[in-house]
């Protein structure tokens, strides 16, 4: 493959959202799996915040993220300086393809043949696993959910719980077929079997790859939040550790991390604290007995700089990847994550993915919402998701005429039929005479009105036109 060629991976046609969503809605298994999981997560979140002044904490989290974004260029320079001082090698990638090549080059320099991976949505965004496979390097997921998804040759359906679309029976069948475990609904047995299979992989892996939840500029510390211990194994057992993250994950100080961590764990899984909180500040020192010989950080842009240039869309970069917006979204709960066909599904994906894949490609995403506002109400850092959805809906039709460079793709224009209808509507409403004639004719011939008006009337009764117009009724009353 040439240096500039784009690698192939699990590309899904985003434009096929509607047929996939319809298929999911009519699949009782998917409906049951997601409904059960989302109800549990919403309940746990509510319980976890009991006794807390949640709105004050959300204000604090939002302010921490806004302050970090306001100073992002300086903080990134400060982070790079401190990381280098700590012995961590820093790499910058303009997009996912360049990030993949950086990881490949590090692996090739160490003659690495196997990579063990901790959970990382940015690596999913990069499609790193598929790229490394094309380069002859085995990449194995160590997060249990990601491992299950990888065995099934699928993509994650949730940013926190990748295999949430599968129930215990399906997971048992998959592990039996792929790894030879016994068929069982005993979750502890299935988990222990997967851990046993992964343990040897940890010990023999040449390189470990992880994500980053928070990168602290003041100290040059990479923070990793997890529950299974696989993140700690991934970052300490292999001789080389590569962390990949988006450029927006930087925060000024460890003090800022405490507020975001309190919000992240409770919003994501309803926990007061996760089992592990890893702080990585450099490679193994001479007197230390464990840890990697090399630590690398790959800072990935991939469209984030374009988002950063827009004062309104900038709020998208506040996200701490908790998944609360998905858990409370009525659309996501009913169709699941795979219907979206994107790395990031649900409400956060609807406002983030159009920037990563282009608004022309992702034009349907902002409209996959009821605009109920639940996502904005539960977001721990107060991202105004509904407002951004409305903004992107408008741009998906009209294009960003004032700032076309700020959203990749100038927007998918209206169809000729839709444009003609709205032009006719504007023409009729601009002339009182034509308006009165049109509404009068519609009332007179209302019997010819069709009972179906597209998909809207699949589940609703079409409204009937009034026998008389408002003007006619007012005239009869002598007003």
Short mmCIF file of C-alpha atoms in Angstrom, two decimals:
data_model
loop_
_atom_site.label_atom_id
_atom_site.label_comp_id
_atom_site.label_asym_id
_atom_site.label_seq_id
_atom_site.Cartn_x
_atom_site.Cartn_y
_atom_site.Cartn_z
CA UNK A 1 0.00 0.00 0.00
CA UNK A 2 1.33 3.45 -0.85
CA UNK A 3 2.09 6.00 1.84
CA UNK A 4 -0.85 8.14 0.80
CA UNK A 5 -3.42 5.44 0.05
CA UNK A 6 -6.35 5.22 2.42
CA UNK A 7 -6.80 1.88 4.11
CA UNK A 8 -10.03 -0.06 3.90
CA UNK A 9 -12.01 -1.07 6.96
CA UNK A 10 -15.56 -1.46 8.18
CA UNK A 11 -16.95 1.44 6.16
CA UNK A 12 -20.74 1.53 6.37
CA UNK A 13 -22.87 3.70 4.15
CA UNK A 14 -24.23 6.35 6.51
CA UNK A 15 -26.90 7.21 3.93
CA UNK A 16 -28.49 3.81 4.62
CA UNK A 17 -29.51 4.91 8.14
CA UNK A 18 -33.25 4.73 7.44
CA UNK A 19 -33.41 1.11 6.20
CA UNK A 20 -31.11 -0.02 9.02
CA UNK A 21 -33.22 1.85 11.57
CA UNK A 22 -36.39 0.26 10.19
CA UNK A 23 -34.80 -3.18 10.41
CA UNK A 24 -33.76 -2.55 14.03
CA UNK A 25 -37.21 -1.29 15.02
CA UNK A 26 -38.76 -4.50 13.74
CA UNK A 27 -36.17 -6.71 15.47
CA UNK A 28 -37.61 -7.60 18.91
CA UNK A 29 -34.26 -8.93 20.13
CA UNK A 30 -32.48 -5.61 19.52
CA UNK A 31 -35.39 -3.66 21.03
CA UNK A 32 -35.34 -5.84 24.16
CA UNK A 33 -31.55 -5.80 24.57
CA UNK A 34 -31.29 -2.02 24.32
CA UNK A 35 -34.42 -1.22 26.30
CA UNK A 36 -33.25 -3.38 29.20
CA UNK A 37 -29.71 -1.99 29.13
CA UNK A 38 -30.71 1.65 28.80
CA UNK A 39 -33.28 1.42 31.62
CA UNK A 40 -30.61 -0.03 33.89
CA UNK A 41 -28.04 2.62 33.03
CA UNK A 42 -30.50 5.49 33.52
CA UNK A 43 -31.49 4.12 36.92
CA UNK A 44 -27.86 3.69 38.01
CA UNK A 45 -26.99 7.23 36.93
CA UNK A 46 -29.89 8.66 38.91
CA UNK A 47 -28.87 6.74 42.03
CA UNK A 48 -25.18 7.68 41.67
CA UNK A 49 -25.95 11.41 41.77
CA UNK A 50 -28.24 11.22 44.80
CA UNK A 51 -27.04 13.62 47.47
CA UNK A 52 -25.02 15.66 44.98
CA UNK A 53 -25.77 19.15 43.74
CA UNK A 54 -25.81 17.86 40.18
CA UNK A 55 -26.41 21.17 38.42
CA UNK A 56 -23.53 22.83 40.25
CA UNK A 57 -21.28 19.90 39.37
CA UNK A 58 -22.40 20.07 35.74
CA UNK A 59 -21.65 23.80 35.70
CA UNK A 60 -18.19 23.06 37.06
CA UNK A 61 -17.57 20.36 34.46
CA UNK A 62 -18.75 22.61 31.64
CA UNK A 63 -16.52 25.45 32.84
CA UNK A 64 -13.50 23.15 33.08
CA UNK A 65 -13.98 22.01 29.50
CA UNK A 66 -14.73 25.52 28.20
CA UNK A 67 -11.61 26.91 29.88
CA UNK A 68 -9.50 24.12 28.42
CA UNK A 69 -10.88 24.69 24.93
CA UNK A 70 -10.42 28.45 25.20
CA UNK A 71 -6.71 27.85 25.82
CA UNK A 72 -6.35 24.72 23.68
CA UNK A 73 -3.37 25.78 21.50
CA UNK A 74 -1.32 26.86 24.53
CA UNK A 75 -2.31 23.80 26.54
CA UNK A 76 -1.28 21.47 23.73
CA UNK A 77 2.14 23.10 23.56
CA UNK A 78 2.47 22.89 27.33
CA UNK A 79 1.41 19.22 27.26
CA UNK A 80 3.94 18.37 24.57
CA UNK A 81 6.72 20.12 26.49
CA UNK A 82 5.96 18.29 29.75
CA UNK A 83 5.53 14.92 28.03
CA UNK A 84 8.92 15.24 26.33
CA UNK A 85 10.47 16.20 29.66
CA UNK A 86 8.93 13.04 31.12
CA UNK A 87 10.42 10.89 28.38
CA UNK A 88 7.25 10.40 26.33
CA UNK A 89 7.54 10.78 22.56
CA UNK A 90 4.84 13.00 21.03
CA UNK A 91 3.46 12.65 17.50
CA UNK A 92 0.90 14.83 15.69
CA UNK A 93 -1.54 13.42 13.13
CA UNK A 94 -3.70 15.56 10.85
CA UNK A 95 -6.14 12.70 10.24
CA UNK A 96 -6.81 9.05 10.96
CA UNK A 97 -4.68 7.76 8.09
CA UNK A 98 -1.61 9.65 9.28
CA UNK A 99 -2.22 8.43 12.83
CA UNK A 100 -2.34 4.84 11.57
CA UNK A 101 0.93 5.31 9.71
CA UNK A 102 2.57 6.71 12.85
CA UNK A 103 1.49 3.67 14.87
CA UNK A 104 2.68 1.37 12.08
CA UNK A 105 6.10 3.05 11.92
CA UNK A 106 6.57 2.70 15.68
CA UNK A 107 5.65 -0.99 15.45
CA UNK A 108 7.94 -1.57 12.46
CA UNK A 109 10.84 0.14 14.25
CA UNK A 110 10.50 -2.41 17.04
CA UNK A 111 9.84 -5.30 14.62
CA UNK A 112 6.51 -5.76 16.37
CA UNK A 113 4.18 -8.49 15.15
CA UNK A 114 1.47 -8.37 17.82
CA UNK A 115 -0.43 -5.48 19.39
CA UNK A 116 -2.74 -5.68 22.40
CA UNK A 117 -5.28 -2.86 22.64
CA UNK A 118 -7.14 -1.24 25.47
CA UNK A 119 -10.44 0.50 24.81
CA UNK A 120 -10.07 3.54 22.54
CA UNK A 121 -12.78 5.21 20.49
CA UNK A 122 -10.17 7.25 18.64
CA UNK A 123 -8.55 4.02 17.43
CA UNK A 124 -12.03 2.98 16.21
CA UNK A 125 -12.27 6.35 14.48
CA UNK A 126 -8.90 5.61 12.83
CA UNK A 127 -9.94 2.02 11.99
CA UNK A 128 -6.57 1.08 13.41
CA UNK A 129 -7.21 -2.65 13.77
CA UNK A 130 -7.98 -3.13 10.09
CA UNK A 131 -5.01 -1.01 9.06
CA UNK A 132 -2.58 -3.00 11.20
CA UNK A 133 -3.96 -6.26 9.84
CA UNK A 134 -3.29 -5.00 6.33
CA UNK A 135 0.29 -4.33 7.43
CA UNK A 136 0.73 -7.87 8.76
CA UNK A 137 0.46 -6.88 12.43
CA UNK A 138 -2.02 -8.71 14.66
CA UNK A 139 -4.16 -6.36 16.76
CA UNK A 140 -6.26 -7.87 19.54
CA UNK A 141 -8.78 -6.01 21.70
CA UNK A 142 -8.44 -6.65 25.44
CA UNK A 143 -11.53 -4.83 26.71
CA UNK A 144 -14.12 -7.59 27.12
CA UNK A 145 -16.82 -5.77 25.16
CA UNK A 146 -14.40 -4.83 22.38
CA UNK A 147 -13.06 -8.39 22.34
CA UNK A 148 -16.59 -9.77 21.84
CA UNK A 149 -17.27 -7.27 19.06
CA UNK A 150 -13.95 -8.14 17.39
CA UNK A 151 -14.72 -11.88 17.51
CA UNK A 152 -18.08 -11.15 15.89
CA UNK A 153 -16.39 -9.01 13.21
CA UNK A 154 -18.63 -6.08 14.18
CA UNK A 155 -18.17 -2.50 15.31
CA UNK A 156 -19.06 -1.16 18.78
CA UNK A 157 -22.70 -0.20 19.24
CA UNK A 158 -22.03 2.04 22.27
CA UNK A 159 -18.99 4.13 23.20
CA UNK A 160 -18.84 2.78 26.77
CA UNK A 161 -20.30 -0.73 26.37
CA UNK A 162 -19.34 -1.89 22.87
CA UNK A 163 -21.26 -5.20 22.96
CA UNK A 164 -24.41 -3.91 24.65
CA UNK A 165 -26.46 -5.07 21.67
CA UNK A 166 -25.76 -8.72 22.56
CA UNK A 167 -27.36 -10.70 25.37
CA UNK A 168 -25.68 -13.40 27.44
CA UNK A 169 -26.91 -16.23 25.23
CA UNK A 170 -25.53 -14.62 22.09
CA UNK A 171 -22.17 -13.96 23.75
CA UNK A 172 -21.98 -17.55 24.99
CA UNK A 173 -22.68 -18.88 21.49
CA UNK A 174 -20.07 -16.56 19.97
CA UNK A 175 -17.34 -17.54 22.45
CA UNK A 176 -18.22 -21.22 21.96
CA UNK A 177 -17.90 -20.95 18.18
CA UNK A 178 -14.77 -18.77 18.15
CA UNK A 179 -12.80 -19.95 21.18
CA UNK A 180 -14.26 -23.31 22.18
CA UNK A 181 -15.71 -22.36 25.55
CA UNK A 182 -18.68 -24.32 26.88
CA UNK A 183 -22.16 -23.00 26.21
CA UNK A 184 -23.27 -21.33 29.41
CA UNK A 185 -25.32 -18.43 30.74
CA UNK A 186 -22.97 -18.09 33.71
CA UNK A 187 -21.53 -14.59 33.24
CA UNK A 188 -18.65 -15.26 35.65
CA UNK A 189 -17.60 -18.34 33.70
CA UNK A 190 -17.73 -16.51 30.36
CA UNK A 191 -15.76 -13.57 31.76
CA UNK A 192 -13.13 -15.82 33.34
CA UNK A 193 -12.76 -17.78 30.09
CA UNK A 194 -12.19 -14.59 28.09
CA UNK A 195 -9.65 -13.32 30.62
CA UNK A 196 -7.77 -16.62 30.47
CA UNK A 197 -7.59 -16.39 26.69
CA UNK A 198 -6.32 -12.81 26.86
CA UNK A 199 -3.74 -13.33 29.62
CA UNK A 200 -1.25 -15.05 27.35
CA UNK A 201 -1.76 -12.37 24.71
CA UNK A 202 -0.83 -9.69 27.23
CA UNK A 203 2.38 -11.46 28.15
CA UNK A 204 3.48 -12.00 24.55
CA UNK A 205 2.36 -8.72 22.92
CA UNK A 206 5.10 -6.55 21.44
CA UNK A 207 3.17 -3.27 21.71
CA UNK A 208 0.25 -2.03 23.81
CA UNK A 209 -2.16 0.59 22.45
CA UNK A 210 -4.57 2.55 24.64
CA UNK A 211 -6.78 5.59 24.58
CA UNK A 212 -6.64 8.60 26.90
CA UNK A 213 -9.50 10.05 28.95
CA UNK A 214 -7.66 13.18 30.12
CA UNK A 215 -4.23 14.55 29.21
CA UNK A 216 -2.95 16.89 31.94
CA UNK A 217 -0.88 19.74 30.52
CA UNK A 218 0.57 20.90 33.85
CA UNK A 219 2.23 17.58 34.69
CA UNK A 220 2.37 15.75 31.36
CA UNK A 221 0.17 12.94 32.71
CA UNK A 222 -2.05 10.65 30.64
CA UNK A 223 -5.14 9.52 32.59
CA UNK A 224 -6.96 6.32 31.71
CA UNK A 225 -10.28 5.32 33.32
CA UNK A 226 -11.33 1.63 33.27
CA UNK A 227 -12.93 -1.20 35.21
CA UNK A 228 -11.38 -4.44 33.97
CA UNK A 229 -7.66 -3.93 34.53
CA UNK A 230 -6.94 -4.53 30.85
CA UNK A 231 -5.93 -0.89 30.46
CA UNK A 232 -3.30 -1.23 33.14
CA UNK A 233 -2.03 -4.46 31.60
CA UNK A 234 -1.95 -2.92 28.13
CA UNK A 235 0.04 0.08 29.30
CA UNK A 236 2.54 -1.75 31.53
CA UNK A 237 3.21 -5.30 30.29
CA UNK A 238 4.35 -4.75 26.65
CA UNK A 239 7.72 -3.07 26.24
CA UNK A 240 6.19 -0.28 24.15
CA UNK A 241 3.03 1.67 24.93
CA UNK A 242 1.31 3.86 22.33
CA UNK A 243 -1.52 6.13 23.50
CA UNK A 244 -3.82 7.70 20.91
CA UNK A 245 -6.22 10.55 21.62
CA UNK A 246 -8.01 13.50 20.10
CA UNK A 247 -6.42 16.91 20.57
CA UNK A 248 -9.41 18.11 22.63
CA UNK A 249 -8.75 15.76 25.59
CA UNK A 250 -6.20 18.08 27.22
CA UNK A 251 -7.02 19.74 30.57
CA UNK A 252 -4.94 22.31 32.47
CA UNK A 253 -4.34 20.53 35.81
CA UNK A 254 -5.03 17.47 37.95
CA UNK A 255 -7.51 19.56 39.92
CA UNK A 256 -9.62 19.82 36.77
CA UNK A 257 -9.57 16.05 36.38
CA UNK A 258 -11.29 15.45 39.73
CA UNK A 259 -14.50 17.22 38.69
CA UNK A 260 -14.59 15.55 35.26
CA UNK A 261 -13.90 12.12 36.75
CA UNK A 262 -16.79 12.49 39.22
CA UNK A 263 -19.09 13.33 36.31
CA UNK A 264 -17.71 10.73 33.91
CA UNK A 265 -18.04 7.62 36.07
CA UNK A 266 -21.51 8.47 37.39
CA UNK A 267 -22.84 9.52 33.99
CA UNK A 268 -21.37 6.54 32.14
CA UNK A 269 -22.00 3.50 34.35
CA UNK A 270 -23.55 4.87 37.54
CA UNK A 271 -20.35 4.23 39.54
CA UNK A 272 -18.93 6.55 42.16
CA UNK A 273 -15.47 5.60 40.92
CA UNK A 274 -14.15 3.07 38.44
CA UNK A 275 -12.07 0.11 39.56
CA UNK A 276 -8.91 1.53 38.00
CA UNK A 277 -7.68 5.06 37.40
CA UNK A 278 -4.31 4.96 35.65
CA UNK A 279 -1.93 7.92 35.55
CA UNK A 280 0.91 7.53 33.06
CA UNK A 281 3.72 10.04 33.26
CA UNK A 282 6.58 8.35 31.43
CA UNK A 283 8.36 5.10 30.52
CA UNK A 284 9.97 2.77 33.05
CA UNK A 285 12.81 4.34 34.99
CA UNK A 286 16.08 2.53 35.67
CA UNK A 287 15.18 1.61 39.25
CA UNK A 288 11.63 0.47 38.42
CA UNK A 289 10.72 -3.20 37.98
CA UNK A 290 7.85 -2.89 35.53
CA UNK A 291 6.41 -0.63 32.87
CA UNK A 292 7.19 -0.04 29.19
CA UNK A 293 10.59 0.92 27.84
CA UNK A 294 8.95 3.42 25.45
CA UNK A 295 5.81 5.52 25.69
CA UNK A 296 4.37 7.39 22.70
CA UNK A 297 1.40 9.74 22.45
CA UNK A 298 -0.32 10.28 19.10
CA UNK A 299 -2.42 13.47 19.12
CA UNK A 300 -5.09 13.15 16.41
CA UNK A 301 -6.82 16.12 14.78
CA UNK A 302 -9.09 14.49 12.16
CA UNK A 303 -11.40 17.46 11.67
CA UNK A 304 -11.28 18.79 15.24
CA UNK A 305 -9.40 21.94 14.25
CA UNK A 306 -12.20 22.80 11.83
CA UNK A 307 -14.76 22.40 14.60
CA UNK A 308 -12.59 24.55 16.87
CA UNK A 309 -12.82 27.47 14.46
CA UNK A 310 -16.60 27.75 14.88
CA UNK A 311 -17.76 29.46 18.09
CA UNK A 312 -21.00 27.44 18.20
CA UNK A 313 -19.83 24.04 16.99
CA UNK A 314 -16.86 24.29 19.34
CA UNK A 315 -19.15 23.01 22.12
CA UNK A 316 -19.00 19.58 20.47
CA UNK A 317 -15.41 19.26 21.69
CA UNK A 318 -16.48 19.48 25.35
CA UNK A 319 -17.56 15.81 25.21
CA UNK A 320 -15.95 13.48 27.79
CA UNK A 321 -17.32 10.32 26.09
CA UNK A 322 -19.61 9.18 28.91
CA UNK A 323 -22.46 7.94 26.71
CA UNK A 324 -25.21 9.44 28.90
CA UNK A 325 -26.82 11.13 25.90
CA UNK A 326 -27.17 7.74 24.20
CA UNK A 327 -28.58 6.07 27.30
CA UNK A 328 -31.39 8.65 27.50
CA UNK A 329 -32.08 9.05 23.77
CA UNK A 330 -35.43 7.58 22.64
CA UNK A 331 -34.15 7.11 19.09
CA UNK A 332 -30.89 5.36 20.05
CA UNK A 333 -32.73 3.16 22.55
CA UNK A 334 -35.04 1.88 19.81
CA UNK A 335 -32.63 1.46 16.90
CA UNK A 336 -29.30 0.76 18.62
CA UNK A 337 -25.86 1.93 17.64
CA UNK A 338 -25.27 0.01 14.43
CA UNK A 339 -28.17 1.70 12.65
CA UNK A 340 -26.19 4.94 12.50
CA UNK A 341 -23.31 3.36 10.59
CA UNK A 342 -20.78 5.63 12.30
CA UNK A 343 -17.99 5.35 14.88
CA UNK A 344 -19.91 7.52 17.34
CA UNK A 345 -23.65 6.74 17.40
CA UNK A 346 -26.45 8.47 19.26
CA UNK A 347 -26.78 12.19 19.96
CA UNK A 348 -23.05 12.93 20.27
CA UNK A 349 -22.46 11.11 16.99
CA UNK A 350 -25.13 13.19 15.27
CA UNK A 351 -23.23 16.40 16.02
CA UNK A 352 -19.67 15.04 15.78
CA UNK A 353 -19.69 12.69 12.80
CA UNK A 354 -20.79 15.28 10.20
CA UNK A 355 -17.46 17.01 10.83
CA UNK A 356 -15.45 13.80 10.62
CA UNK A 357 -17.04 12.32 7.49
CA UNK A 358 -18.47 15.47 5.89
CA UNK A 359 -21.95 16.93 6.12
CA UNK A 360 -22.88 15.71 2.65
CA UNK A 361 -22.18 12.14 3.75
CA UNK A 362 -23.79 12.50 7.18
CA UNK A 363 -26.77 14.69 6.26
CA UNK A 364 -29.29 12.24 7.73
CA UNK A 365 -27.69 12.10 11.17
CA UNK A 366 -28.92 15.43 12.61
CA UNK A 367 -32.48 14.53 11.58
CA UNK A 368 -32.39 11.21 13.44
CA UNK A 369 -33.73 12.94 16.53
CA UNK A 370 -37.06 13.86 18.09
CA UNK A 371 -35.47 17.02 19.57
CA UNK A 372 -36.93 16.00 22.94
CA UNK A 373 -33.93 17.59 24.67
CA UNK A 374 -33.08 14.65 26.94
CA UNK A 375 -29.49 14.52 25.65
CA UNK A 376 -28.86 18.15 26.59
CA UNK A 377 -30.45 17.72 30.01
CA UNK A 378 -28.21 14.82 31.03
CA UNK A 379 -24.93 15.85 29.37
CA UNK A 380 -22.47 16.22 32.27
CA UNK A 381 -20.64 19.10 30.59
CA UNK A 382 -23.79 20.78 29.29
CA UNK A 383 -23.23 20.48 25.55
CA UNK A 384 -26.29 22.10 23.90
CA UNK A 385 -26.86 19.08 21.68
CA UNK A 386 -30.41 20.00 20.56
CA UNK A 387 -29.28 23.47 19.45
CA UNK A 388 -26.40 21.98 17.48
CA UNK A 389 -28.71 19.44 15.86
CA UNK A 390 -30.95 22.27 14.64
CA UNK A 391 -27.90 24.13 13.30
CA UNK A 392 -26.67 21.06 11.42
CA UNK A 393 -30.14 20.30 10.08
CA UNK A 394 -30.22 23.73 8.51
CA UNK A 395 -26.73 23.36 7.09
CA UNK A 396 -27.50 19.89 5.71
CA UNK A 397 -30.12 21.59 3.51
CA UNK A 398 -28.74 25.06 2.84
CA UNK A 399 -25.01 24.48 3.26
CA UNK A 400 -22.78 26.62 5.44
CA UNK A 401 -22.75 29.60 3.11
CA UNK A 402 -21.03 31.99 5.53
CA UNK A 403 -18.32 29.58 6.64
CA UNK A 404 -18.21 26.72 4.11
CA UNK A 405 -14.79 25.52 5.26
CA UNK A 406 -15.93 24.91 8.78
CA UNK A 407 -18.01 21.87 7.91
CA UNK A 408 -16.40 19.49 5.45
CA UNK A 409 -18.78 19.39 2.54
CA UNK A 410 -21.00 22.38 1.85
CA UNK A 411 -24.18 20.61 2.84
CA UNK A 412 -26.49 18.33 0.92
CA UNK A 413 -28.90 20.59 -0.95
CA UNK A 414 -32.66 20.17 -1.08
CA UNK A 415 -34.05 17.88 -3.75
CA UNK A 416 -35.54 19.60 -6.78
CA UNK A 417 -39.05 18.62 -5.68
CA UNK A 418 -38.58 19.93 -2.14
CA UNK A 419 -37.09 23.18 -3.43
CA UNK A 420 -40.03 23.63 -5.83
CA UNK A 421 -42.57 23.01 -3.04
CA UNK A 422 -41.01 25.60 -0.72
CA UNK A 423 -40.71 28.14 -3.51
CA UNK A 424 -44.39 27.66 -4.24
CA UNK A 425 -45.22 28.03 -0.55
CA UNK A 426 -43.26 31.28 -0.33
CA UNK A 427 -44.85 32.63 -3.53
CA UNK A 428 -48.37 31.86 -2.29
CA UNK A 429 -47.82 33.39 1.16
CA UNK A 430 -46.27 36.54 -0.33
CA UNK A 431 -49.56 37.43 -2.07
CA UNK A 432 -52.80 37.79 0.00
CA UNK A 433 -54.97 37.27 -3.06
CA UNK A 434 -53.23 34.11 -4.17
CA UNK A 435 -53.21 32.83 -0.57
CA UNK A 436 -56.99 33.32 -0.18
CA UNK A 437 -57.67 31.69 -3.55
CA UNK A 438 -55.41 28.72 -2.73
CA UNK A 439 -56.82 28.05 0.74
CA UNK A 440 -60.37 28.50 -0.51
CA UNK A 441 -59.83 26.00 -3.31
CA UNK A 442 -58.22 23.54 -0.89
CA UNK A 443 -61.24 23.73 1.43
CA UNK A 444 -63.74 23.39 -1.43
CA UNK A 445 -62.03 20.30 -2.83
CA UNK A 446 -61.01 18.79 0.53
CA UNK A 447 -62.76 15.53 -0.38
CA UNK A 448 -59.92 14.89 -2.81
CA UNK A 449 -57.33 15.10 -0.02
CA UNK A 450 -55.31 11.85 0.16
CA UNK A 451 -55.46 9.84 3.40
CA UNK A 452 -51.73 9.19 3.24
CA UNK A 453 -49.05 11.85 3.34
CA UNK A 454 -45.82 9.93 3.26
CA UNK A 455 -44.16 8.16 6.20
CA UNK A 456 -45.65 10.63 8.69
CA UNK A 457 -49.09 9.06 8.28
CA UNK A 458 -47.83 5.50 8.74
CA UNK A 459 -48.47 5.98 12.46
CA UNK A 460 -50.73 9.08 12.46
CA UNK A 461 -54.04 10.16 11.01
CA UNK A 462 -53.70 12.79 8.31
CA UNK A 463 -55.28 16.08 9.42
CA UNK A 464 -58.42 17.04 7.53
CA UNK A 465 -58.70 20.41 5.88
CA UNK A 466 -61.35 22.70 7.36
CA UNK A 467 -64.64 23.09 5.48
CA UNK A 468 -64.15 26.84 5.52
CA UNK A 469 -61.08 29.04 5.72
CA UNK A 470 -60.43 31.33 8.66
CA UNK A 471 -61.24 34.36 6.49
CA UNK A 472 -64.58 32.85 5.50
CA UNK A 473 -65.52 32.10 9.11
CA UNK A 474 -64.59 35.58 10.27
CA UNK A 475 -66.58 37.14 7.43
CA UNK A 476 -69.67 35.14 8.45
CA UNK A 477 -69.36 36.49 11.98
CA UNK A 478 -69.22 40.00 10.62
CA UNK A 479 -65.67 40.55 11.81
#
